[in-house]
């Protein structure tokens, strides 16, 4: 007999019950191409390249046992994942049981979520960096100027230790908690421009708001301009000293026609507060609510966005279908997805269905930014070195020729994007502070 929560195969092998009907032949008792006993009498609602959650949801088969719950019921990450065997050409991550190609071991990039494919126990060869480079703790080499620049360039964050001195920002700039400088115009704009989110903290935004009363958040401004805690309002005590914290109590202005709120009125111990429904923004302290153009400010749609009164509508381009009301669009194409990634010294293509990988370009100096043009089937990337930087292109037409597009006009191009519609190439240059 098998333990509880287990399935007994026809050959007597016991496997976790969660392995049944998962499209994997775990019992290994099928003969001449027939299904093994753990896959008999199964009803599959999902495609062959998908995993069916216990609640019926379909997710990518690659998302199973990857260390991150993708099913809403977490059935794709059972405890059995940690004991599931990997193939001969695969490496098993320690804490999650995830199987990754052995070629990814000791490549300087943490492919396992716990970093076990780069662990010291594997005795990965120590990589030698150039004199103009800094070596991260995970053996990856980065440009020396990236050390203590306020941006985390090493995956392990070793280029930004706590001993780094914070840079002095200009008067028209804001200093993030990690020392990075951003424009003061980016303060409290609803987007985290600082990587640590310090430009959107409530205390920072409160001080930056010219409309505040002058009292800290959670305080009431008395008629004599003294600030008292809101918890002291209407408690029968003269905390203000002029009774202004007690003379307008027990009045619900929201039930009276005297309030000036256009949409939402919130009664307070003294006075009231106006706010707006989602899709609107307050004006004149919330007394007037204006429609928010989400398409121009929040960019909620992956393809096309049309603003409506109080909301917005998304749609997809031809050749794509909507997944969640148009917010996400997926290609209606038999072409299988693949991932391009750069490890500074080579560019690799990963087949997201078979988890196999091929090296497209190698012997690179220090590849930083990377993008792909699906129209011409070409790869664009930037190489940044102390000697000289450049932007290059390689088309996947069999020649594998590296074409230099720009070299004399760039200094430190750390971001790059291909506009495959307008046929333009954009990049940002960290050394010149230009786009």
CSV table of C-alpha atoms in Angstrom, one decimal:
chain,number,residue,atom,x,y,z
A,1,UNK,CA,0.0,0.0,0.0
A,2,UNK,CA,1.0,3.6,-0.5
A,3,UNK,CA,1.0,6.4,2.1
A,4,UNK,CA,-1.8,8.9,2.3
A,5,UNK,CA,-2.0,11.5,-0.5
A,6,UNK,CA,-0.2,9.1,-2.8
A,7,UNK,CA,-1.1,7.2,-6.0
A,8,UNK,CA,-0.1,3.5,-6.5
A,9,UNK,CA,1.1,2.8,-10.1
A,10,UNK,CA,0.3,-0.5,-11.8
A,11,UNK,CA,4.0,-1.5,-11.4
A,12,UNK,CA,3.7,-0.9,-7.6
A,13,UNK,CA,5.5,2.4,-7.5
A,14,UNK,CA,4.1,5.1,-5.2
A,15,UNK,CA,4.1,8.7,-6.4
A,16,UNK,CA,2.6,11.9,-4.9
A,17,UNK,CA,-1.1,12.2,-5.8
A,18,UNK,CA,-0.4,15.7,-7.2
A,19,UNK,CA,1.6,14.0,-10.0
A,20,UNK,CA,-1.4,12.2,-11.4
A,21,UNK,CA,-2.9,13.6,-14.6
A,22,UNK,CA,-0.1,16.2,-15.0
A,23,UNK,CA,1.0,14.9,-18.5
A,24,UNK,CA,4.2,13.5,-17.1
A,25,UNK,CA,4.8,9.8,-17.2
A,26,UNK,CA,5.9,9.5,-13.6
A,27,UNK,CA,5.0,5.8,-13.1
A,28,UNK,CA,7.1,4.8,-16.1
A,29,UNK,CA,5.1,1.7,-16.6
A,30,UNK,CA,3.8,2.5,-20.1
A,31,UNK,CA,4.9,0.2,-22.9
A,32,UNK,CA,5.3,0.7,-26.6
A,33,UNK,CA,4.3,4.3,-26.5
A,34,UNK,CA,1.3,3.8,-24.3
A,35,UNK,CA,0.4,6.1,-21.4
A,36,UNK,CA,1.8,5.2,-17.9
A,37,UNK,CA,-0.8,4.4,-15.3
A,38,UNK,CA,-0.7,7.8,-13.6
A,39,UNK,CA,-2.0,9.4,-16.9
A,40,UNK,CA,-4.8,6.9,-17.6
A,41,UNK,CA,-8.5,8.0,-17.5
A,42,UNK,CA,-7.6,11.7,-17.2
A,43,UNK,CA,-9.7,14.6,-18.4
A,44,UNK,CA,-7.5,17.4,-19.7
A,45,UNK,CA,-9.0,20.9,-20.0
A,46,UNK,CA,-5.7,22.6,-20.8
A,47,UNK,CA,-3.4,22.4,-23.8
A,48,UNK,CA,-0.4,20.0,-23.9
A,49,UNK,CA,2.0,22.9,-23.0
A,50,UNK,CA,-0.1,23.9,-20.0
A,51,UNK,CA,-0.6,22.7,-16.5
A,52,UNK,CA,-4.1,22.4,-15.0
A,53,UNK,CA,-4.5,23.8,-11.5
A,54,UNK,CA,-6.8,22.0,-9.0
A,55,UNK,CA,-9.4,24.8,-9.5
A,56,UNK,CA,-9.3,24.2,-13.3
A,57,UNK,CA,-7.1,27.2,-14.2
A,58,UNK,CA,-4.6,26.7,-17.0
A,59,UNK,CA,-1.0,28.0,-16.6
A,60,UNK,CA,2.2,27.5,-18.6
A,61,UNK,CA,3.7,24.1,-18.0
A,62,UNK,CA,7.0,25.9,-17.4
A,63,UNK,CA,5.5,27.6,-14.4
A,64,UNK,CA,5.1,24.4,-12.5
A,65,UNK,CA,7.6,23.8,-9.7
A,66,UNK,CA,9.5,27.0,-10.5
A,67,UNK,CA,9.4,28.2,-6.9
A,68,UNK,CA,6.6,30.8,-7.4
A,69,UNK,CA,2.9,30.0,-7.1
A,70,UNK,CA,1.1,30.8,-10.3
A,71,UNK,CA,-2.1,29.0,-9.6
A,72,UNK,CA,-4.5,30.9,-7.4
A,73,UNK,CA,-4.7,27.8,-5.2
A,74,UNK,CA,-0.9,27.2,-5.3
A,75,UNK,CA,-1.4,23.7,-6.6
A,76,UNK,CA,1.5,24.2,-9.1
A,77,UNK,CA,4.0,24.3,-6.1
A,78,UNK,CA,3.2,21.2,-4.0
A,79,UNK,CA,5.9,19.9,-1.5
A,80,UNK,CA,6.5,17.1,-4.0
A,81,UNK,CA,8.2,19.6,-6.3
A,82,UNK,CA,11.3,19.4,-4.2
A,83,UNK,CA,11.7,15.6,-4.7
A,84,UNK,CA,10.8,15.5,-8.4
A,85,UNK,CA,13.8,14.1,-10.4
A,86,UNK,CA,15.5,16.2,-13.1
A,87,UNK,CA,16.9,15.0,-16.4
A,88,UNK,CA,20.5,14.1,-17.1
A,89,UNK,CA,21.2,17.5,-18.7
A,90,UNK,CA,19.4,19.4,-16.0
A,91,UNK,CA,20.4,20.9,-12.6
A,92,UNK,CA,18.0,20.8,-9.7
A,93,UNK,CA,17.6,24.0,-7.6
A,94,UNK,CA,18.0,23.3,-3.9
A,95,UNK,CA,15.0,24.9,-2.2
A,96,UNK,CA,12.4,24.8,-5.0
A,97,UNK,CA,13.2,21.6,-6.9
A,98,UNK,CA,13.1,23.6,-10.2
A,99,UNK,CA,14.9,21.9,-13.1
A,100,UNK,CA,17.1,24.2,-15.2
A,101,UNK,CA,19.6,23.3,-18.0
A,102,UNK,CA,23.1,22.4,-16.7
A,103,UNK,CA,24.5,24.9,-19.2
A,104,UNK,CA,23.1,27.6,-16.9
A,105,UNK,CA,25.3,26.5,-14.0
A,106,UNK,CA,28.2,28.8,-13.0
A,107,UNK,CA,27.4,31.3,-15.8
A,108,UNK,CA,27.3,34.2,-13.4
A,109,UNK,CA,23.6,34.6,-13.4
A,110,UNK,CA,21.3,33.3,-10.7
A,111,UNK,CA,18.8,31.2,-12.7
A,112,UNK,CA,17.4,29.4,-9.6
A,113,UNK,CA,15.4,31.7,-7.3
A,114,UNK,CA,17.6,30.7,-4.4
A,115,UNK,CA,20.8,31.2,-6.4
A,116,UNK,CA,21.9,27.6,-5.9
A,117,UNK,CA,23.1,27.2,-9.5
A,118,UNK,CA,25.9,29.7,-8.6
A,119,UNK,CA,26.5,28.5,-5.0
A,120,UNK,CA,30.1,28.3,-3.7
A,121,UNK,CA,29.6,24.5,-3.1
A,122,UNK,CA,29.6,24.1,-6.9
A,123,UNK,CA,33.2,25.5,-6.9
A,124,UNK,CA,32.4,27.6,-9.9
A,125,UNK,CA,35.6,29.0,-11.5
A,126,UNK,CA,36.5,32.5,-10.4
A,127,UNK,CA,36.1,34.9,-13.2
A,128,UNK,CA,38.9,37.5,-13.7
A,129,UNK,CA,37.7,41.0,-14.4
A,130,UNK,CA,39.6,43.8,-16.2
A,131,UNK,CA,41.3,46.5,-14.2
A,132,UNK,CA,38.5,48.9,-15.3
A,133,UNK,CA,35.8,46.6,-14.0
A,134,UNK,CA,34.2,45.6,-10.6
A,135,UNK,CA,33.5,42.0,-9.8
A,136,UNK,CA,30.2,41.2,-8.1
A,137,UNK,CA,29.9,38.6,-5.4
A,138,UNK,CA,28.3,36.3,-8.0
A,139,UNK,CA,31.4,36.6,-10.2
A,140,UNK,CA,29.8,38.9,-12.8
A,141,UNK,CA,32.0,41.8,-14.1
A,142,UNK,CA,30.5,45.2,-14.4
A,143,UNK,CA,32.0,48.6,-15.3
A,144,UNK,CA,33.9,50.1,-12.4
A,145,UNK,CA,32.0,53.4,-12.7
A,146,UNK,CA,28.8,51.5,-11.8
A,147,UNK,CA,30.1,50.9,-8.3
A,148,UNK,CA,28.3,53.1,-5.7
A,149,UNK,CA,26.4,55.0,-8.4
A,150,UNK,CA,23.0,54.6,-6.7
A,151,UNK,CA,21.7,51.9,-9.2
A,152,UNK,CA,21.9,48.2,-8.4
A,153,UNK,CA,23.8,46.7,-11.4
A,154,UNK,CA,24.9,43.4,-9.7
A,155,UNK,CA,22.0,41.0,-9.3
A,156,UNK,CA,23.2,40.5,-5.7
A,157,UNK,CA,23.4,44.2,-5.0
A,158,UNK,CA,27.1,43.9,-4.1
A,159,UNK,CA,27.9,47.1,-6.1
A,160,UNK,CA,25.8,49.2,-3.8
A,161,UNK,CA,27.0,48.3,-0.2
A,162,UNK,CA,25.9,50.3,2.8
A,163,UNK,CA,29.4,51.9,2.9
A,164,UNK,CA,28.7,53.9,-0.3
A,165,UNK,CA,28.7,57.6,0.3
A,166,UNK,CA,25.5,59.2,-0.8
A,167,UNK,CA,25.9,61.6,-3.7
A,168,UNK,CA,24.9,65.3,-3.3
A,169,UNK,CA,22.1,66.2,-5.6
A,170,UNK,CA,21.4,69.6,-7.1
A,171,UNK,CA,18.8,71.9,-5.6
A,172,UNK,CA,16.3,71.1,-8.4
A,173,UNK,CA,16.7,67.4,-7.6
A,174,UNK,CA,15.5,65.0,-4.9
A,175,UNK,CA,17.8,62.5,-3.2
A,176,UNK,CA,16.3,59.0,-3.1
A,177,UNK,CA,16.9,56.8,-0.1
A,178,UNK,CA,19.5,54.8,-2.0
A,179,UNK,CA,21.4,58.1,-2.9
A,180,UNK,CA,20.1,58.3,-6.5
A,181,UNK,CA,19.2,61.8,-7.8
A,182,UNK,CA,15.9,62.4,-9.6
A,183,UNK,CA,14.2,65.6,-10.8
A,184,UNK,CA,11.9,67.3,-8.2
A,185,UNK,CA,9.2,67.3,-10.9
A,186,UNK,CA,9.1,63.5,-10.5
A,187,UNK,CA,8.1,63.8,-6.8
A,188,UNK,CA,4.7,62.5,-5.8
A,189,UNK,CA,3.6,61.9,-9.4
A,190,UNK,CA,2.1,58.4,-8.6
A,191,UNK,CA,5.1,56.6,-10.1
A,192,UNK,CA,8.1,55.2,-8.1
A,193,UNK,CA,11.0,56.9,-9.9
A,194,UNK,CA,13.3,56.0,-7.0
A,195,UNK,CA,13.9,52.2,-7.0
A,196,UNK,CA,13.2,52.2,-3.2
A,197,UNK,CA,10.0,54.2,-3.7
A,198,UNK,CA,11.2,57.0,-1.4
A,199,UNK,CA,9.8,59.7,-3.8
A,200,UNK,CA,6.3,58.5,-3.2
A,201,UNK,CA,6.4,58.2,0.6
A,202,UNK,CA,3.4,59.8,2.4
A,203,UNK,CA,5.7,62.1,4.6
A,204,UNK,CA,7.6,63.3,1.5
A,205,UNK,CA,4.4,64.0,-0.5
A,206,UNK,CA,2.8,65.7,2.5
A,207,UNK,CA,5.7,68.2,2.7
A,208,UNK,CA,5.8,68.7,-1.0
A,209,UNK,CA,2.0,69.5,-1.2
A,210,UNK,CA,1.5,73.3,-1.1
A,211,UNK,CA,-2.1,72.8,0.0
A,212,UNK,CA,-1.4,71.2,3.3
A,213,UNK,CA,-2.5,73.1,6.5
A,214,UNK,CA,1.0,73.2,8.0
A,215,UNK,CA,0.2,70.4,10.5
A,216,UNK,CA,1.6,66.9,10.3
A,217,UNK,CA,-0.6,64.1,9.0
A,218,UNK,CA,-3.1,62.9,11.6
A,219,UNK,CA,-3.3,66.4,13.2
A,220,UNK,CA,-5.9,69.1,13.4
A,221,UNK,CA,-5.1,72.8,13.0
A,222,UNK,CA,-6.8,74.9,15.6
A,223,UNK,CA,-8.2,78.4,15.0
A,224,UNK,CA,-5.2,79.7,16.9
A,225,UNK,CA,-2.9,77.7,14.4
A,226,UNK,CA,-1.9,75.2,17.1
A,227,UNK,CA,-1.7,71.6,15.9
A,228,UNK,CA,-3.3,68.9,18.0
A,229,UNK,CA,-3.7,65.1,17.4
A,230,UNK,CA,-7.0,64.2,15.7
A,231,UNK,CA,-7.7,61.7,18.5
A,232,UNK,CA,-8.1,64.6,20.9
A,233,UNK,CA,-11.0,66.1,18.9
A,234,UNK,CA,-14.5,66.2,20.5
A,235,UNK,CA,-13.3,64.6,23.7
A,236,UNK,CA,-14.7,67.3,26.0
A,237,UNK,CA,-11.3,68.8,26.7
A,238,UNK,CA,-10.1,72.2,25.5
A,239,UNK,CA,-6.9,70.9,23.9
A,240,UNK,CA,-6.6,73.8,21.4
A,241,UNK,CA,-6.9,76.4,24.1
A,242,UNK,CA,-9.6,78.3,22.1
A,243,UNK,CA,-12.2,75.5,22.1
A,244,UNK,CA,-12.0,75.2,18.3
A,245,UNK,CA,-11.5,71.4,18.8
A,246,UNK,CA,-14.9,71.2,20.6
A,247,UNK,CA,-17.3,73.8,19.2
A,248,UNK,CA,-18.4,71.9,16.0
A,249,UNK,CA,-18.8,68.4,17.2
A,250,UNK,CA,-21.7,65.9,16.5
A,251,UNK,CA,-22.5,67.6,13.2
A,252,UNK,CA,-22.7,65.4,10.1
A,253,UNK,CA,-22.1,67.8,7.3
A,254,UNK,CA,-22.5,65.0,4.7
A,255,UNK,CA,-26.2,64.5,5.6
A,256,UNK,CA,-26.8,68.3,5.2
A,257,UNK,CA,-27.0,70.2,2.0
A,258,UNK,CA,-24.2,72.5,3.2
A,259,UNK,CA,-21.3,70.3,2.1
A,260,UNK,CA,-19.7,71.1,-1.3
A,261,UNK,CA,-18.5,67.6,-2.3
A,262,UNK,CA,-19.2,66.6,-5.8
A,263,UNK,CA,-19.0,62.8,-5.5
A,264,UNK,CA,-17.9,61.4,-2.1
A,265,UNK,CA,-18.3,63.0,1.3
A,266,UNK,CA,-16.6,61.6,4.4
A,267,UNK,CA,-17.8,62.9,7.8
A,268,UNK,CA,-15.0,63.8,10.3
A,269,UNK,CA,-15.2,64.6,14.0
A,270,UNK,CA,-15.0,68.2,13.0
A,271,UNK,CA,-15.8,69.1,9.4
A,272,UNK,CA,-15.8,66.7,6.4
A,273,UNK,CA,-13.5,65.5,3.7
A,274,UNK,CA,-14.2,65.3,-0.1
A,275,UNK,CA,-12.9,62.6,-2.4
A,276,UNK,CA,-13.6,61.2,-5.8
A,277,UNK,CA,-14.6,57.9,-7.3
A,278,UNK,CA,-12.0,55.7,-9.1
A,279,UNK,CA,-11.3,57.2,-12.5
A,280,UNK,CA,-11.5,60.8,-11.3
A,281,UNK,CA,-9.0,63.2,-9.7
A,282,UNK,CA,-9.9,65.8,-7.1
A,283,UNK,CA,-9.7,69.5,-7.7
A,284,UNK,CA,-10.2,72.3,-5.2
A,285,UNK,CA,-9.7,69.9,-2.2
A,286,UNK,CA,-12.0,67.3,-3.8
A,287,UNK,CA,-15.0,69.5,-4.2
A,288,UNK,CA,-14.7,69.1,-7.9
A,289,UNK,CA,-13.8,65.8,-9.6
A,290,UNK,CA,-12.2,65.7,-13.0
A,291,UNK,CA,-12.0,62.7,-15.3
A,292,UNK,CA,-8.6,61.0,-15.3
A,293,UNK,CA,-7.2,60.2,-18.7
A,294,UNK,CA,-5.7,56.8,-17.7
A,295,UNK,CA,-4.4,56.3,-21.2
A,296,UNK,CA,-2.1,59.3,-20.9
A,297,UNK,CA,-1.0,58.9,-17.3
A,298,UNK,CA,-1.2,55.2,-16.3
A,299,UNK,CA,-0.8,53.4,-19.6
A,300,UNK,CA,-2.9,50.4,-18.5
A,301,UNK,CA,-3.2,48.8,-22.0
A,302,UNK,CA,-0.6,46.8,-23.8
A,303,UNK,CA,-1.8,47.9,-27.2
A,304,UNK,CA,-4.6,50.5,-27.7
A,305,UNK,CA,-6.3,52.6,-25.1
A,306,UNK,CA,-9.4,54.8,-25.4
A,307,UNK,CA,-10.3,57.1,-22.5
A,308,UNK,CA,-13.9,57.1,-21.3
A,309,UNK,CA,-15.7,59.1,-18.7
A,310,UNK,CA,-14.5,57.8,-15.4
A,311,UNK,CA,-12.7,54.8,-16.9
A,312,UNK,CA,-11.0,53.5,-20.1
A,313,UNK,CA,-11.3,50.8,-22.7
A,314,UNK,CA,-8.5,48.6,-24.1
A,315,UNK,CA,-8.3,46.8,-27.4
A,316,UNK,CA,-5.7,44.7,-29.3
A,317,UNK,CA,-4.1,45.0,-32.7
A,318,UNK,CA,-4.9,42.6,-35.5
A,319,UNK,CA,-3.3,39.2,-35.0
A,320,UNK,CA,-3.7,39.4,-31.2
A,321,UNK,CA,-6.5,38.4,-28.9
A,322,UNK,CA,-7.6,39.9,-25.6
A,323,UNK,CA,-6.9,38.1,-22.3
A,324,UNK,CA,-8.4,40.4,-19.7
A,325,UNK,CA,-10.4,43.0,-21.4
A,326,UNK,CA,-7.6,44.1,-23.6
A,327,UNK,CA,-5.2,45.0,-20.8
A,328,UNK,CA,-3.1,42.1,-21.9
A,329,UNK,CA,-2.9,41.0,-25.6
A,330,UNK,CA,-1.5,37.6,-26.7
A,331,UNK,CA,-0.4,36.8,-30.2
A,332,UNK,CA,-2.8,34.6,-32.2
A,333,UNK,CA,0.0,32.8,-33.9
A,334,UNK,CA,1.5,29.3,-34.0
A,335,UNK,CA,5.0,30.8,-33.4
A,336,UNK,CA,6.4,29.5,-30.1
A,337,UNK,CA,7.7,32.1,-27.7
A,338,UNK,CA,11.4,32.4,-27.0
A,339,UNK,CA,13.5,34.6,-24.6
A,340,UNK,CA,16.6,36.5,-25.5
A,341,UNK,CA,19.0,37.4,-22.7
A,342,UNK,CA,22.4,38.8,-22.4
A,343,UNK,CA,25.0,37.8,-19.8
A,344,UNK,CA,27.4,40.6,-20.8
A,345,UNK,CA,29.7,38.2,-22.7
A,346,UNK,CA,27.1,36.3,-24.8
A,347,UNK,CA,23.5,36.5,-26.1
A,348,UNK,CA,21.4,33.4,-25.5
A,349,UNK,CA,18.1,32.4,-27.0
A,350,UNK,CA,15.9,30.2,-24.7
A,351,UNK,CA,13.0,28.2,-26.0
A,352,UNK,CA,10.2,28.7,-23.4
A,353,UNK,CA,8.5,25.5,-24.4
A,354,UNK,CA,11.3,23.0,-24.4
A,355,UNK,CA,13.6,25.0,-22.0
A,356,UNK,CA,16.5,24.5,-24.4
A,357,UNK,CA,18.9,27.3,-25.2
A,358,UNK,CA,21.3,28.3,-28.0
A,359,UNK,CA,24.1,30.9,-27.9
A,360,UNK,CA,23.5,33.4,-30.7
A,361,UNK,CA,26.4,35.7,-30.1
A,362,UNK,CA,29.5,35.3,-28.0
A,363,UNK,CA,32.9,36.8,-27.1
A,364,UNK,CA,31.2,40.1,-26.4
A,365,UNK,CA,33.1,42.7,-24.3
A,366,UNK,CA,30.3,44.0,-22.0
A,367,UNK,CA,26.8,43.7,-23.4
A,368,UNK,CA,24.4,45.8,-21.4
A,369,UNK,CA,21.1,46.7,-23.3
A,370,UNK,CA,19.3,44.3,-25.6
A,371,UNK,CA,16.2,44.4,-27.9
A,372,UNK,CA,14.8,42.4,-30.8
A,373,UNK,CA,13.3,43.6,-34.1
A,374,UNK,CA,10.6,41.0,-35.1
A,375,UNK,CA,10.2,42.6,-38.6
A,376,UNK,CA,13.7,42.2,-39.8
A,377,UNK,CA,14.6,39.3,-37.3
A,378,UNK,CA,17.6,41.3,-36.0
A,379,UNK,CA,19.1,41.6,-32.5
A,380,UNK,CA,20.3,45.1,-31.3
A,381,UNK,CA,22.6,45.5,-28.3
A,382,UNK,CA,25.0,47.9,-26.7
A,383,UNK,CA,28.5,47.2,-25.5
A,384,UNK,CA,29.9,49.5,-22.8
A,385,UNK,CA,33.7,49.6,-22.0
A,386,UNK,CA,36.2,52.1,-20.6
A,387,UNK,CA,38.0,52.1,-24.0
A,388,UNK,CA,34.9,52.8,-26.1
A,389,UNK,CA,31.2,52.0,-26.3
A,390,UNK,CA,29.1,51.0,-29.3
A,391,UNK,CA,25.6,49.9,-30.5
A,392,UNK,CA,25.6,46.8,-32.6
A,393,UNK,CA,23.2,44.7,-34.7
A,394,UNK,CA,23.1,41.0,-35.8
A,395,UNK,CA,20.4,39.6,-38.1
A,396,UNK,CA,19.5,36.0,-37.7
A,397,UNK,CA,19.9,35.2,-41.4
A,398,UNK,CA,22.7,32.7,-41.0
A,399,UNK,CA,25.6,35.1,-41.5
A,400,UNK,CA,25.9,36.0,-37.7
A,401,UNK,CA,27.7,39.2,-38.8
A,402,UNK,CA,28.1,41.9,-36.1
A,403,UNK,CA,27.3,45.3,-37.5
A,404,UNK,CA,28.5,48.5,-35.6
A,405,UNK,CA,25.7,51.1,-35.9
A,406,UNK,CA,27.1,53.8,-33.6
A,407,UNK,CA,30.4,54.2,-31.8
A,408,UNK,CA,31.7,57.7,-31.8
A,409,UNK,CA,28.5,59.3,-30.7
A,410,UNK,CA,27.9,57.1,-27.6
A,411,UNK,CA,29.6,57.0,-24.2
A,412,UNK,CA,27.5,54.7,-21.9
A,413,UNK,CA,24.4,53.5,-23.7
A,414,UNK,CA,22.7,51.5,-20.9
A,415,UNK,CA,19.2,51.3,-22.3
A,416,UNK,CA,18.0,50.5,-25.8
A,417,UNK,CA,14.6,50.0,-27.6
A,418,UNK,CA,13.6,49.1,-31.1
A,419,UNK,CA,10.5,50.8,-32.5
A,420,UNK,CA,9.4,48.0,-34.9
A,421,UNK,CA,6.4,50.1,-36.1
A,422,UNK,CA,8.0,53.5,-36.8
A,423,UNK,CA,11.4,51.8,-37.7
A,424,UNK,CA,13.3,53.9,-35.2
A,425,UNK,CA,16.0,53.0,-32.7
A,426,UNK,CA,16.1,54.7,-29.3
A,427,UNK,CA,18.7,54.5,-26.6
A,428,UNK,CA,19.6,56.4,-23.4
A,429,UNK,CA,23.2,57.3,-22.6
A,430,UNK,CA,24.0,57.3,-19.0
A,431,UNK,CA,27.4,59.0,-19.6
A,432,UNK,CA,25.8,61.9,-21.5
A,433,UNK,CA,22.5,62.0,-19.7
A,434,UNK,CA,20.7,62.0,-23.0
A,435,UNK,CA,18.0,60.0,-24.9
